[in-house]
Amino acid sequence: MNPLDQRIVSCLVANARSSYAEVGKVVGLSAPAVKRRVDRLLDRGVLRGFTAVVDPEALGWGTEAFVEVHCRGNVSPSRIRARVEPLPEVVAAYTVTGAADAIVHLRAADIHQLETALERLRGLDIVDRTVSTVVLSRLLDRPPAAGGG
Amino acid sequence: MNPLDQRIVSCLVANARSSYAEVGKVVGLSAPAVKRRVDRLLDRGVLRGFTAVVDPEALGWGTEAFVEVHCRGNVSPSRIRARVEPLPEVVAAYTVTGAADAIVHLRAADIHQLETALERLRGLDIVDRTVSTVVLSRLLDRPPAAGGG
DNA sequence: ATTGAAATATTGCATAC
DNA sequence: GTATGCAATATTTCAAT
């Protein structure tokens, strides 16, 4: 992972559909050279793939929340993952420091669907209680810089 | 935004670099027809763009945290946005219900950089105090389903 | 890095709803 | 007017050197 790779990754984060030639023009490489590096980055898992960035509002997923999950007793991270993964409203989940065992990021069409998702989340056998924080507005949402640090 | 568009969006969320012909084969449309719909979705802002999914670890952004931000007095969302936007470690920010005024999602190279970012965040004139929750492990991180609800 | 064949993107145009 | 498919051209990919 050298500076050249980082710049290639930056280009693709900015626009995943740009051609290898376009990326090459920016980083000073020929198109085939860029492709070989991209393939290598995909192989090594640095690049996980390419995705479309969708406006959640437009799709009818305008309501989101962060939920602290407190579990009964000791529950392993992998078990938490296995239980929350099937819920389609779960966008992300993390184990965290502090009183909670996990933070679950939910995204739903509206408050009602959010409530339903929350009920299903609270119904999981591993869950003791939850503390929800509903998002009022998304102030910022951006891909991480690729040239980190 | 009809079911056809939703399926096209799904395809591109799954793989932003798939060809229009590939998408067309899935949704039952010709390549030009797919392109025209994609262009229209981009125009309308339903599709914001296409990005590479990067492994934060591999880029040296392995440490992240969620920070509750409590402001002094009444601060408008746009003002919060303006203050946190310049910090490169800020991946996302939301105004929320509950005691906190905002939740800021931070991503840094390590605990030290996270601490530095936190100090800068707490140094903002609008910030009264912060409550940090450090992520121990990312259990799940996926794009939202496109056929929502 | 360059070449050349195959795949893909993009535009114009005719057609159907 | 809106959306589609087909065909033609331009561009890009990808394996060869």
mmCIF file of C-alpha atoms (C1' of nucleotides) in Angstrom:
data_model
loop_
_atom_site.group_PDB
_atom_site.id
_atom_site.type_symbol
_atom_site.label_atom_id
_atom_site.label_comp_id
_atom_site.label_asym_id
_atom_site.label_seq_id
_atom_site.Cartn_x
_atom_site.Cartn_y
_atom_site.Cartn_z
ATOM 1 C CA MET A 1 0.000 0.000 0.000
ATOM 2 C CA ASN A 2 2.096 2.883 -1.298
ATOM 3 C CA PRO A 3 1.106 6.487 -2.034
ATOM 4 C CA LEU A 4 0.268 5.538 -5.622
ATOM 5 C CA ASP A 5 -2.250 2.936 -4.444
ATOM 6 C CA GLN A 6 -3.727 5.446 -2.024
ATOM 7 C CA ARG A 7 -4.306 7.932 -4.822
ATOM 8 C CA ILE A 8 -5.903 5.235 -6.962
ATOM 9 C CA VAL A 9 -8.202 4.331 -4.075
ATOM 10 C CA SER A 10 -9.040 8.013 -3.610
ATOM 11 C CA CYS A 11 -10.068 8.281 -7.235
ATOM 12 C CA LEU A 12 -12.296 5.231 -7.007
ATOM 13 C CA VAL A 13 -13.849 6.375 -3.749
ATOM 14 C CA ALA A 14 -14.684 9.659 -5.462
ATOM 15 C CA ASN A 15 -16.120 7.869 -8.480
ATOM 16 C CA ALA A 16 -16.230 4.085 -8.649
ATOM 17 C CA ARG A 17 -17.303 4.143 -12.279
ATOM 18 C CA SER A 18 -14.390 6.161 -13.625
ATOM 19 C CA SER A 19 -12.380 4.318 -16.238
ATOM 20 C CA TYR A 20 -8.870 3.022 -15.626
ATOM 21 C CA ALA A 21 -7.633 5.560 -18.154
ATOM 22 C CA GLU A 22 -9.204 8.403 -16.158
ATOM 23 C CA VAL A 23 -7.631 7.182 -12.947
ATOM 24 C CA GLY A 24 -4.339 6.731 -14.771
ATOM 25 C CA LYS A 25 -4.393 10.306 -15.987
ATOM 26 C CA VAL A 26 -4.745 11.528 -12.407
ATOM 27 C CA VAL A 27 -2.072 9.323 -10.871
ATOM 28 C CA GLY A 28 0.277 9.289 -13.862
ATOM 29 C CA LEU A 29 -0.055 5.666 -14.969
ATOM 30 C CA SER A 30 -1.338 3.851 -18.028
ATOM 31 C CA ALA A 31 -4.755 2.227 -17.905
ATOM 32 C CA PRO A 32 -3.436 -1.372 -17.741
ATOM 33 C CA ALA A 33 -1.074 -0.426 -14.924
ATOM 34 C CA VAL A 34 -3.992 1.015 -12.965
ATOM 35 C CA LYS A 35 -6.075 -2.099 -13.572
ATOM 36 C CA ARG A 36 -3.335 -4.406 -12.294
ATOM 37 C CA ARG A 37 -3.052 -2.348 -9.111
ATOM 38 C CA VAL A 38 -6.820 -2.265 -8.622
ATOM 39 C CA ASP A 39 -6.984 -6.044 -9.089
ATOM 40 C CA ARG A 40 -4.234 -6.470 -6.511
ATOM 41 C CA LEU A 41 -6.033 -4.143 -4.073
ATOM 42 C CA LEU A 42 -9.213 -6.200 -4.526
ATOM 43 C CA ASP A 43 -7.273 -9.421 -3.966
ATOM 44 C CA ARG A 44 -5.701 -8.145 -0.781
ATOM 45 C CA GLY A 45 -9.058 -6.892 0.479
ATOM 46 C CA VAL A 46 -8.014 -3.253 0.676
ATOM 47 C CA LEU A 47 -10.765 -2.598 -1.837
ATOM 48 C CA ARG A 48 -13.852 -4.592 -0.880
ATOM 49 C CA GLY A 49 -15.909 -3.652 -3.896
ATOM 50 C CA PHE A 50 -17.823 -0.834 -5.498
ATOM 51 C CA THR A 51 -21.233 0.468 -4.565
ATOM 52 C CA ALA A 52 -23.779 3.100 -5.502
ATOM 53 C CA VAL A 53 -24.385 5.909 -3.028
ATOM 54 C CA VAL A 54 -28.120 6.254 -2.625
ATOM 55 C CA ASP A 55 -30.131 9.064 -1.087
ATOM 56 C CA PRO A 56 -31.973 7.231 1.718
ATOM 57 C CA GLU A 57 -34.801 9.781 1.615
ATOM 58 C CA ALA A 58 -35.426 9.115 -2.066
ATOM 59 C CA LEU A 59 -35.615 5.401 -1.403
ATOM 60 C CA GLY A 60 -38.010 5.837 1.446
ATOM 61 C CA TRP A 61 -35.477 5.135 4.192
ATOM 62 C CA GLY A 62 -35.610 8.565 5.754
ATOM 63 C CA THR A 63 -35.745 7.590 9.393
ATOM 64 C CA GLU A 64 -32.741 6.321 11.284
ATOM 65 C CA ALA A 65 -31.604 5.682 14.821
ATOM 66 C CA PHE A 66 -28.669 4.566 16.873
ATOM 67 C CA VAL A 67 -29.557 1.949 19.451
ATOM 68 C CA GLU A 68 -27.470 0.979 22.446
ATOM 69 C CA VAL A 69 -27.963 -2.717 23.017
ATOM 70 C CA HIS A 70 -27.495 -4.093 26.508
ATOM 71 C CA CYS A 71 -27.276 -7.876 26.598
ATOM 72 C CA ARG A 72 -28.157 -10.431 29.236
ATOM 73 C CA GLY A 73 -24.942 -11.788 30.751
ATOM 74 C CA ASN A 74 -21.929 -12.366 28.544
ATOM 75 C CA VAL A 75 -22.645 -12.551 24.836
ATOM 76 C CA SER A 76 -19.888 -12.928 22.252
ATOM 77 C CA PRO A 77 -19.584 -10.388 19.433
ATOM 78 C CA SER A 78 -20.135 -13.082 16.827
ATOM 79 C CA ARG A 79 -23.376 -14.099 18.491
ATOM 80 C CA ILE A 80 -24.596 -10.508 18.533
ATOM 81 C CA ARG A 81 -23.695 -10.264 14.874
ATOM 82 C CA ALA A 82 -25.587 -13.452 14.047
ATOM 83 C CA ARG A 83 -28.748 -12.173 15.748
ATOM 84 C CA VAL A 84 -28.864 -8.657 14.334
ATOM 85 C CA GLU A 85 -27.729 -9.577 10.817
ATOM 86 C CA PRO A 86 -31.135 -10.906 9.691
ATOM 87 C CA LEU A 87 -32.915 -7.635 10.497
ATOM 88 C CA PRO A 88 -33.017 -5.682 7.222
ATOM 89 C CA GLU A 89 -33.187 -2.342 9.012
ATOM 90 C CA VAL A 90 -29.761 -2.895 10.566
ATOM 91 C CA VAL A 91 -27.267 -0.877 8.547
ATOM 92 C CA ALA A 92 -24.312 -1.357 10.873
ATOM 93 C CA ALA A 93 -23.471 -2.801 14.273
ATOM 94 C CA TYR A 94 -20.481 -2.401 16.561
ATOM 95 C CA THR A 95 -19.293 -3.668 19.896
ATOM 96 C CA VAL A 96 -18.239 -0.742 22.015
ATOM 97 C CA THR A 97 -16.658 0.443 25.221
ATOM 98 C CA GLY A 98 -18.913 1.707 27.974
ATOM 99 C CA ALA A 99 -22.037 0.335 29.538
ATOM 100 C CA ALA A 100 -23.643 -0.918 26.324
ATOM 101 C CA ASP A 101 -22.587 -4.144 24.639
ATOM 102 C CA ALA A 102 -23.244 -2.947 21.133
ATOM 103 C CA ILE A 103 -24.445 -0.022 19.075
ATOM 104 C CA VAL A 104 -26.818 -0.828 16.236
ATOM 105 C CA HIS A 105 -27.444 1.630 13.426
ATOM 106 C CA LEU A 106 -31.022 1.295 12.142
ATOM 107 C CA ARG A 107 -32.544 2.759 9.006
ATOM 108 C CA ALA A 108 -36.282 2.587 8.283
ATOM 109 C CA ALA A 109 -38.955 4.137 6.099
ATOM 110 C CA ASP A 110 -40.643 6.008 8.924
ATOM 111 C CA ILE A 111 -41.095 6.102 12.670
ATOM 112 C CA HIS A 112 -43.558 3.255 12.528
ATOM 113 C CA GLN A 113 -41.193 0.910 10.718
ATOM 114 C CA LEU A 114 -38.443 2.028 13.064
ATOM 115 C CA GLU A 115 -40.619 1.057 15.988
ATOM 116 C CA THR A 116 -41.286 -2.332 14.458
ATOM 117 C CA ALA A 117 -37.588 -2.890 13.891
ATOM 118 C CA LEU A 118 -36.886 -1.855 17.462
ATOM 119 C CA GLU A 119 -39.456 -4.303 18.763
ATOM 120 C CA ARG A 120 -37.867 -7.126 16.823
ATOM 121 C CA LEU A 121 -34.453 -6.062 18.064
ATOM 122 C CA ARG A 122 -35.653 -5.990 21.660
ATOM 123 C CA GLY A 123 -37.302 -9.371 21.137
ATOM 124 C CA LEU A 124 -33.960 -11.079 20.465
ATOM 125 C CA ASP A 125 -33.115 -13.558 23.214
ATOM 126 C CA ILE A 126 -29.709 -11.978 23.802
ATOM 127 C CA VAL A 127 -31.127 -8.509 24.395
ATOM 128 C CA ASP A 128 -31.859 -7.248 27.874
ATOM 129 C CA ARG A 129 -32.761 -3.647 27.102
ATOM 130 C CA THR A 130 -32.099 -0.949 24.517
ATOM 131 C CA VAL A 131 -31.566 2.791 24.534
ATOM 132 C CA SER A 132 -32.576 4.482 21.303
ATOM 133 C CA THR A 133 -31.439 7.772 19.854
ATOM 134 C CA VAL A 134 -33.424 8.871 16.820
ATOM 135 C CA VAL A 135 -31.676 10.907 14.150
ATOM 136 C CA LEU A 136 -33.342 14.242 13.451
ATOM 137 C CA SER A 137 -31.127 15.260 10.550
ATOM 138 C CA ARG A 138 -28.039 13.975 8.829
ATOM 139 C CA LEU A 139 -25.554 16.842 9.004
ATOM 140 C CA LEU A 140 -22.685 15.096 7.275
ATOM 141 C CA ASP A 141 -22.096 11.744 5.610
ATOM 142 C CA ARG A 142 -18.931 11.218 3.649
ATOM 143 C CA PRO A 143 -16.509 8.518 2.646
ATOM 144 C CA PRO A 144 -13.329 8.419 4.738
ATOM 145 C CA ALA A 145 -10.293 10.086 3.231
ATOM 146 C CA ALA A 146 -8.063 7.573 1.529
ATOM 147 C CA GLY A 147 -4.734 9.171 2.252
ATOM 148 C CA GLY A 148 -5.208 8.641 5.945
ATOM 149 C CA GLY A 149 -3.362 10.382 8.739
ATOM 150 C CA MET B 1 -39.094 5.838 -8.726
ATOM 151 C CA ASN B 2 -40.796 2.607 -9.794
ATOM 152 C CA PRO B 3 -39.907 -1.012 -8.996
ATOM 153 C CA LEU B 4 -37.712 -1.167 -12.103
ATOM 154 C CA ASP B 5 -35.592 1.722 -10.859
ATOM 155 C CA GLN B 6 -35.343 0.099 -7.455
ATOM 156 C CA ARG B 7 -33.980 -3.082 -8.975
ATOM 157 C CA ILE B 8 -31.472 -1.133 -11.027
ATOM 158 C CA VAL B 9 -30.352 0.690 -7.891
ATOM 159 C CA SER B 10 -30.061 -2.657 -6.088
ATOM 160 C CA CYS B 11 -27.778 -3.985 -8.794
ATOM 161 C CA LEU B 12 -25.551 -0.937 -8.652
ATOM 162 C CA VAL B 13 -25.429 -0.957 -4.875
ATOM 163 C CA ALA B 14 -24.280 -4.575 -5.085
ATOM 164 C CA ASN B 15 -21.685 -3.728 -7.705
ATOM 165 C CA ALA B 16 -21.243 -0.194 -8.960
ATOM 166 C CA ARG B 17 -18.910 -1.316 -11.735
ATOM 167 C CA SER B 18 -21.237 -3.774 -13.409
ATOM 168 C CA SER B 19 -21.974 -2.946 -17.021
ATOM 169 C CA TYR B 20 -25.327 -1.603 -18.176
ATOM 170 C CA ALA B 21 -25.811 -4.822 -20.118
ATOM 171 C CA GLU B 22 -25.321 -6.880 -16.939
ATOM 172 C CA VAL B 23 -27.844 -4.755 -15.067
ATOM 173 C CA GLY B 24 -30.176 -4.966 -18.015
ATOM 174 C CA LYS B 25 -30.014 -8.747 -18.031
ATOM 175 C CA VAL B 26 -31.108 -8.805 -14.393
ATOM 176 C CA VAL B 27 -33.942 -6.295 -14.698
ATOM 177 C CA GLY B 28 -35.034 -7.244 -18.222
ATOM 178 C CA LEU B 29 -34.001 -4.107 -20.103
ATOM 179 C CA SER B 30 -31.536 -3.236 -22.842
ATOM 180 C CA ALA B 31 -28.244 -1.565 -21.940
ATOM 181 C CA PRO B 32 -29.239 1.857 -23.322
ATOM 182 C CA ALA B 33 -32.524 1.766 -21.428
ATOM 183 C CA VAL B 34 -30.644 1.046 -18.211
ATOM 184 C CA LYS B 35 -28.196 3.853 -18.852
ATOM 185 C CA ARG B 36 -30.994 6.339 -19.436
ATOM 186 C CA ARG B 37 -32.658 5.376 -16.162
ATOM 187 C CA VAL B 38 -29.370 5.576 -14.307
ATOM 188 C CA ASP B 39 -28.732 9.025 -15.759
ATOM 189 C CA ARG B 40 -32.166 10.142 -14.685
ATOM 190 C CA LEU B 41 -31.659 8.733 -11.180
ATOM 191 C CA LEU B 42 -28.381 10.641 -10.973
ATOM 192 C CA ASP B 43 -30.100 13.811 -12.174
ATOM 193 C CA ARG B 44 -32.851 13.511 -9.615
ATOM 194 C CA GLY B 45 -30.355 12.801 -6.847
ATOM 195 C CA VAL B 46 -31.726 9.375 -6.009
ATOM 196 C CA LEU B 47 -28.300 8.075 -6.958
ATOM 197 C CA ARG B 48 -25.659 10.380 -5.515
ATOM 198 C CA GLY B 49 -22.740 8.647 -7.162
ATOM 199 C CA PHE B 50 -20.587 5.561 -7.049
ATOM 200 C CA THR B 51 -17.859 4.804 -4.567
ATOM 201 C CA ALA B 52 -15.288 2.186 -3.688
ATOM 202 C CA VAL B 53 -15.798 0.283 -0.453
ATOM 203 C CA VAL B 54 -12.501 0.367 1.377
ATOM 204 C CA ASP B 55 -11.306 -1.684 4.316
ATOM 205 C CA PRO B 56 -10.597 1.020 6.919
ATOM 206 C CA GLU B 57 -8.035 -1.216 8.630
ATOM 207 C CA ALA B 58 -6.040 -1.577 5.435
ATOM 208 C CA LEU B 59 -5.990 2.182 4.982
ATOM 209 C CA GLY B 60 -4.873 2.760 8.514
ATOM 210 C CA TRP B 61 -8.213 4.007 9.822
ATOM 211 C CA GLY B 62 -8.840 1.143 12.184
ATOM 212 C CA THR B 63 -10.083 3.088 15.202
ATOM 213 C CA GLU B 64 -13.498 4.638 15.394
ATOM 214 C CA ALA B 65 -15.854 6.150 17.913
ATOM 215 C CA PHE B 66 -19.300 7.626 18.328
ATOM 216 C CA VAL B 67 -19.318 10.905 20.215
ATOM 217 C CA GLU B 68 -22.333 12.520 21.797
ATOM 218 C CA VAL B 69 -21.883 16.247 21.482
ATOM 219 C CA HIS B 70 -23.572 18.520 24.023
ATOM 220 C CA CYS B 71 -23.596 22.149 22.988
ATOM 221 C CA ARG B 72 -23.675 25.378 24.954
ATOM 222 C CA GLY B 73 -27.130 26.908 24.702
ATOM 223 C CA ASN B 74 -29.022 26.696 21.453
ATOM 224 C CA VAL B 75 -26.950 25.891 18.384
ATOM 225 C CA SER B 76 -28.475 25.412 14.947
ATOM 226 C CA PRO B 77 -27.836 22.187 13.024
ATOM 227 C CA SER B 78 -26.189 24.093 10.197
ATOM 228 C CA ARG B 79 -23.773 25.697 12.629
ATOM 229 C CA ILE B 80 -22.864 22.326 14.109
ATOM 230 C CA ARG B 81 -22.320 21.055 10.604
ATOM 231 C CA ALA B 82 -20.079 23.979 9.719
ATOM 232 C CA ARG B 83 -17.884 23.381 12.779
ATOM 233 C CA VAL B 84 -17.408 19.619 12.534
ATOM 234 C CA GLU B 85 -17.089 19.484 8.734
ATOM 235 C CA PRO B 86 -13.451 20.640 8.650
ATOM 236 C CA LEU B 87 -12.288 17.823 10.939
ATOM 237 C CA PRO B 88 -11.069 15.068 8.605
ATOM 238 C CA GLU B 89 -11.759 12.353 11.158
ATOM 239 C CA VAL B 90 -15.497 13.126 11.099
ATOM 240 C CA VAL B 91 -17.160 10.480 8.924
ATOM 241 C CA ALA B 92 -20.727 11.415 9.738
ATOM 242 C CA ALA B 93 -22.712 13.693 12.034
ATOM 243 C CA TYR B 94 -26.355 13.769 13.030
ATOM 244 C CA THR B 95 -28.634 15.844 15.174
ATOM 245 C CA VAL B 96 -30.591 13.554 17.463
ATOM 246 C CA THR B 97 -33.328 13.211 20.019
ATOM 247 C CA GLY B 98 -32.383 12.870 23.657
ATOM 248 C CA ALA B 99 -29.995 14.793 25.845
ATOM 249 C CA ALA B 100 -27.239 15.185 23.268
ATOM 250 C CA ASP B 101 -27.402 17.775 20.503
ATOM 251 C CA ALA B 102 -25.509 15.696 17.961
ATOM 252 C CA ILE B 103 -23.778 12.399 17.407
ATOM 253 C CA VAL B 104 -20.466 12.510 15.563
ATOM 254 C CA HIS B 105 -18.954 9.422 13.993
ATOM 255 C CA LEU B 106 -15.149 9.597 14.111
ATOM 256 C CA ARG B 107 -12.625 7.422 12.317
ATOM 257 C CA ALA B 108 -8.902 7.616 13.021
ATOM 258 C CA ALA B 109 -5.683 5.695 12.518
ATOM 259 C CA ASP B 110 -5.289 4.756 16.182
ATOM 260 C CA ILE B 111 -6.296 5.702 19.697
ATOM 261 C CA HIS B 112 -3.810 8.523 19.721
ATOM 262 C CA GLN B 113 -5.190 10.155 16.600
ATOM 263 C CA LEU B 114 -8.689 9.561 17.935
ATOM 264 C CA GLU B 115 -7.730 11.423 21.090
ATOM 265 C CA THR B 116 -6.333 14.289 19.065
ATOM 266 C CA ALA B 117 -9.512 14.465 17.001
ATOM 267 C CA LEU B 118 -11.580 14.419 20.182
ATOM 268 C CA GLU B 119 -9.568 17.261 21.623
ATOM 269 C CA ARG B 120 -10.151 19.345 18.549
ATOM 270 C CA LEU B 121 -13.843 18.477 18.647
ATOM 271 C CA ARG B 122 -14.104 19.471 22.298
ATOM 272 C CA GLY B 123 -12.163 22.638 21.520
ATOM 273 C CA LEU B 124 -14.923 23.931 19.231
ATOM 274 C CA ASP B 125 -16.622 26.996 20.660
ATOM 275 C CA ILE B 126 -20.061 25.466 20.316
ATOM 276 C CA VAL B 127 -19.166 22.356 22.324
ATOM 277 C CA ASP B 128 -19.888 22.146 26.012
ATOM 278 C CA ARG B 129 -18.967 18.526 26.662
ATOM 279 C CA THR B 130 -18.726 15.201 24.862
ATOM 280 C CA VAL B 131 -19.436 11.579 25.707
ATOM 281 C CA SER B 132 -17.360 9.130 23.682
ATOM 282 C CA THR B 133 -18.042 5.509 22.874
ATOM 283 C CA VAL B 134 -15.105 3.750 21.247
ATOM 284 C CA VAL B 135 -15.824 0.964 18.774
ATOM 285 C CA LEU B 136 -14.221 -2.344 19.704
ATOM 286 C CA SER B 137 -15.217 -4.247 16.585
ATOM 287 C CA ARG B 138 -17.334 -3.656 13.542
ATOM 288 C CA LEU B 139 -19.873 -6.495 13.557
ATOM 289 C CA LEU B 140 -21.761 -5.454 10.456
ATOM 290 C CA ASP B 141 -21.496 -2.728 7.843
ATOM 291 C CA ARG B 142 -23.676 -2.944 4.808
ATOM 292 C CA PRO B 143 -25.434 -0.786 2.264
ATOM 293 C CA PRO B 144 -29.159 -0.314 2.888
ATOM 294 C CA ALA B 145 -31.518 -2.474 0.883
ATOM 295 C CA ALA B 146 -32.815 -0.657 -2.153
ATOM 296 C CA GLY B 147 -36.287 -2.114 -2.227
ATOM 297 C CA GLY B 148 -37.115 -0.512 1.044
ATOM 298 C CA GLY B 149 -40.098 -1.216 3.201
ATOM 299 C "C1'" DA C 1 4.049 0.908 -21.701
ATOM 300 C "C1'" DT C 2 2.144 -0.118 -26.122
ATOM 301 C "C1'" DT C 3 -0.645 -2.879 -29.211
ATOM 302 C "C1'" DG C 4 -4.846 -4.953 -30.945
ATOM 303 C "C1'" DA C 5 -9.056 -7.700 -30.435
ATOM 304 C "C1'" DA C 6 -13.216 -8.026 -27.709
ATOM 305 C "C1'" DA C 7 -16.417 -5.894 -24.659
ATOM 306 C "C1'" DT C 8 -18.790 -1.826 -23.245
ATOM 307 C "C1'" DA C 9 -20.675 2.885 -23.416
ATOM 308 C "C1'" DT C 10 -23.136 6.244 -25.802
ATOM 309 C "C1'" DT C 11 -25.760 8.478 -29.307
ATOM 310 C "C1'" DG C 12 -29.301 8.763 -33.134
ATOM 311 C "C1'" DC C 13 -33.330 7.132 -34.833
ATOM 312 C "C1'" DA C 14 -37.586 4.440 -35.455
ATOM 313 C "C1'" DT C 15 -41.337 2.556 -32.865
ATOM 314 C "C1'" DA C 16 -44.933 1.556 -29.236
ATOM 315 C "C1'" DC C 17 -47.486 3.040 -25.260
ATOM 316 C "C1'" DG D 1 -44.839 13.238 -24.165
ATOM 317 C "C1'" DT D 2 -42.388 9.090 -22.360
ATOM 318 C "C1'" DA D 3 -39.831 4.968 -22.739
ATOM 319 C "C1'" DT D 4 -37.895 1.356 -25.372
ATOM 320 C "C1'" DG D 5 -34.949 -1.403 -28.673
ATOM 321 C "C1'" DC D 6 -31.808 -1.630 -32.453
ATOM 322 C "C1'" DA D 7 -27.860 -0.221 -34.876
ATOM 323 C "C1'" DA D 8 -23.642 2.620 -35.477
ATOM 324 C "C1'" DT D 9 -19.782 4.783 -33.499
ATOM 325 C "C1'" DA D 10 -16.620 5.931 -29.818
ATOM 326 C "C1'" DT D 11 -14.486 4.438 -25.814
ATOM 327 C "C1'" DT D 12 -12.717 1.097 -22.643
ATOM 328 C "C1'" DT D 13 -11.137 -3.269 -21.115
ATOM 329 C "C1'" DC D 14 -7.822 -6.867 -21.080
ATOM 330 C "C1'" DA D 15 -4.447 -10.112 -22.493
ATOM 331 C "C1'" DA D 16 -0.766 -10.133 -25.445
ATOM 332 C "C1'" DT D 17 3.999 -8.526 -26.056
#
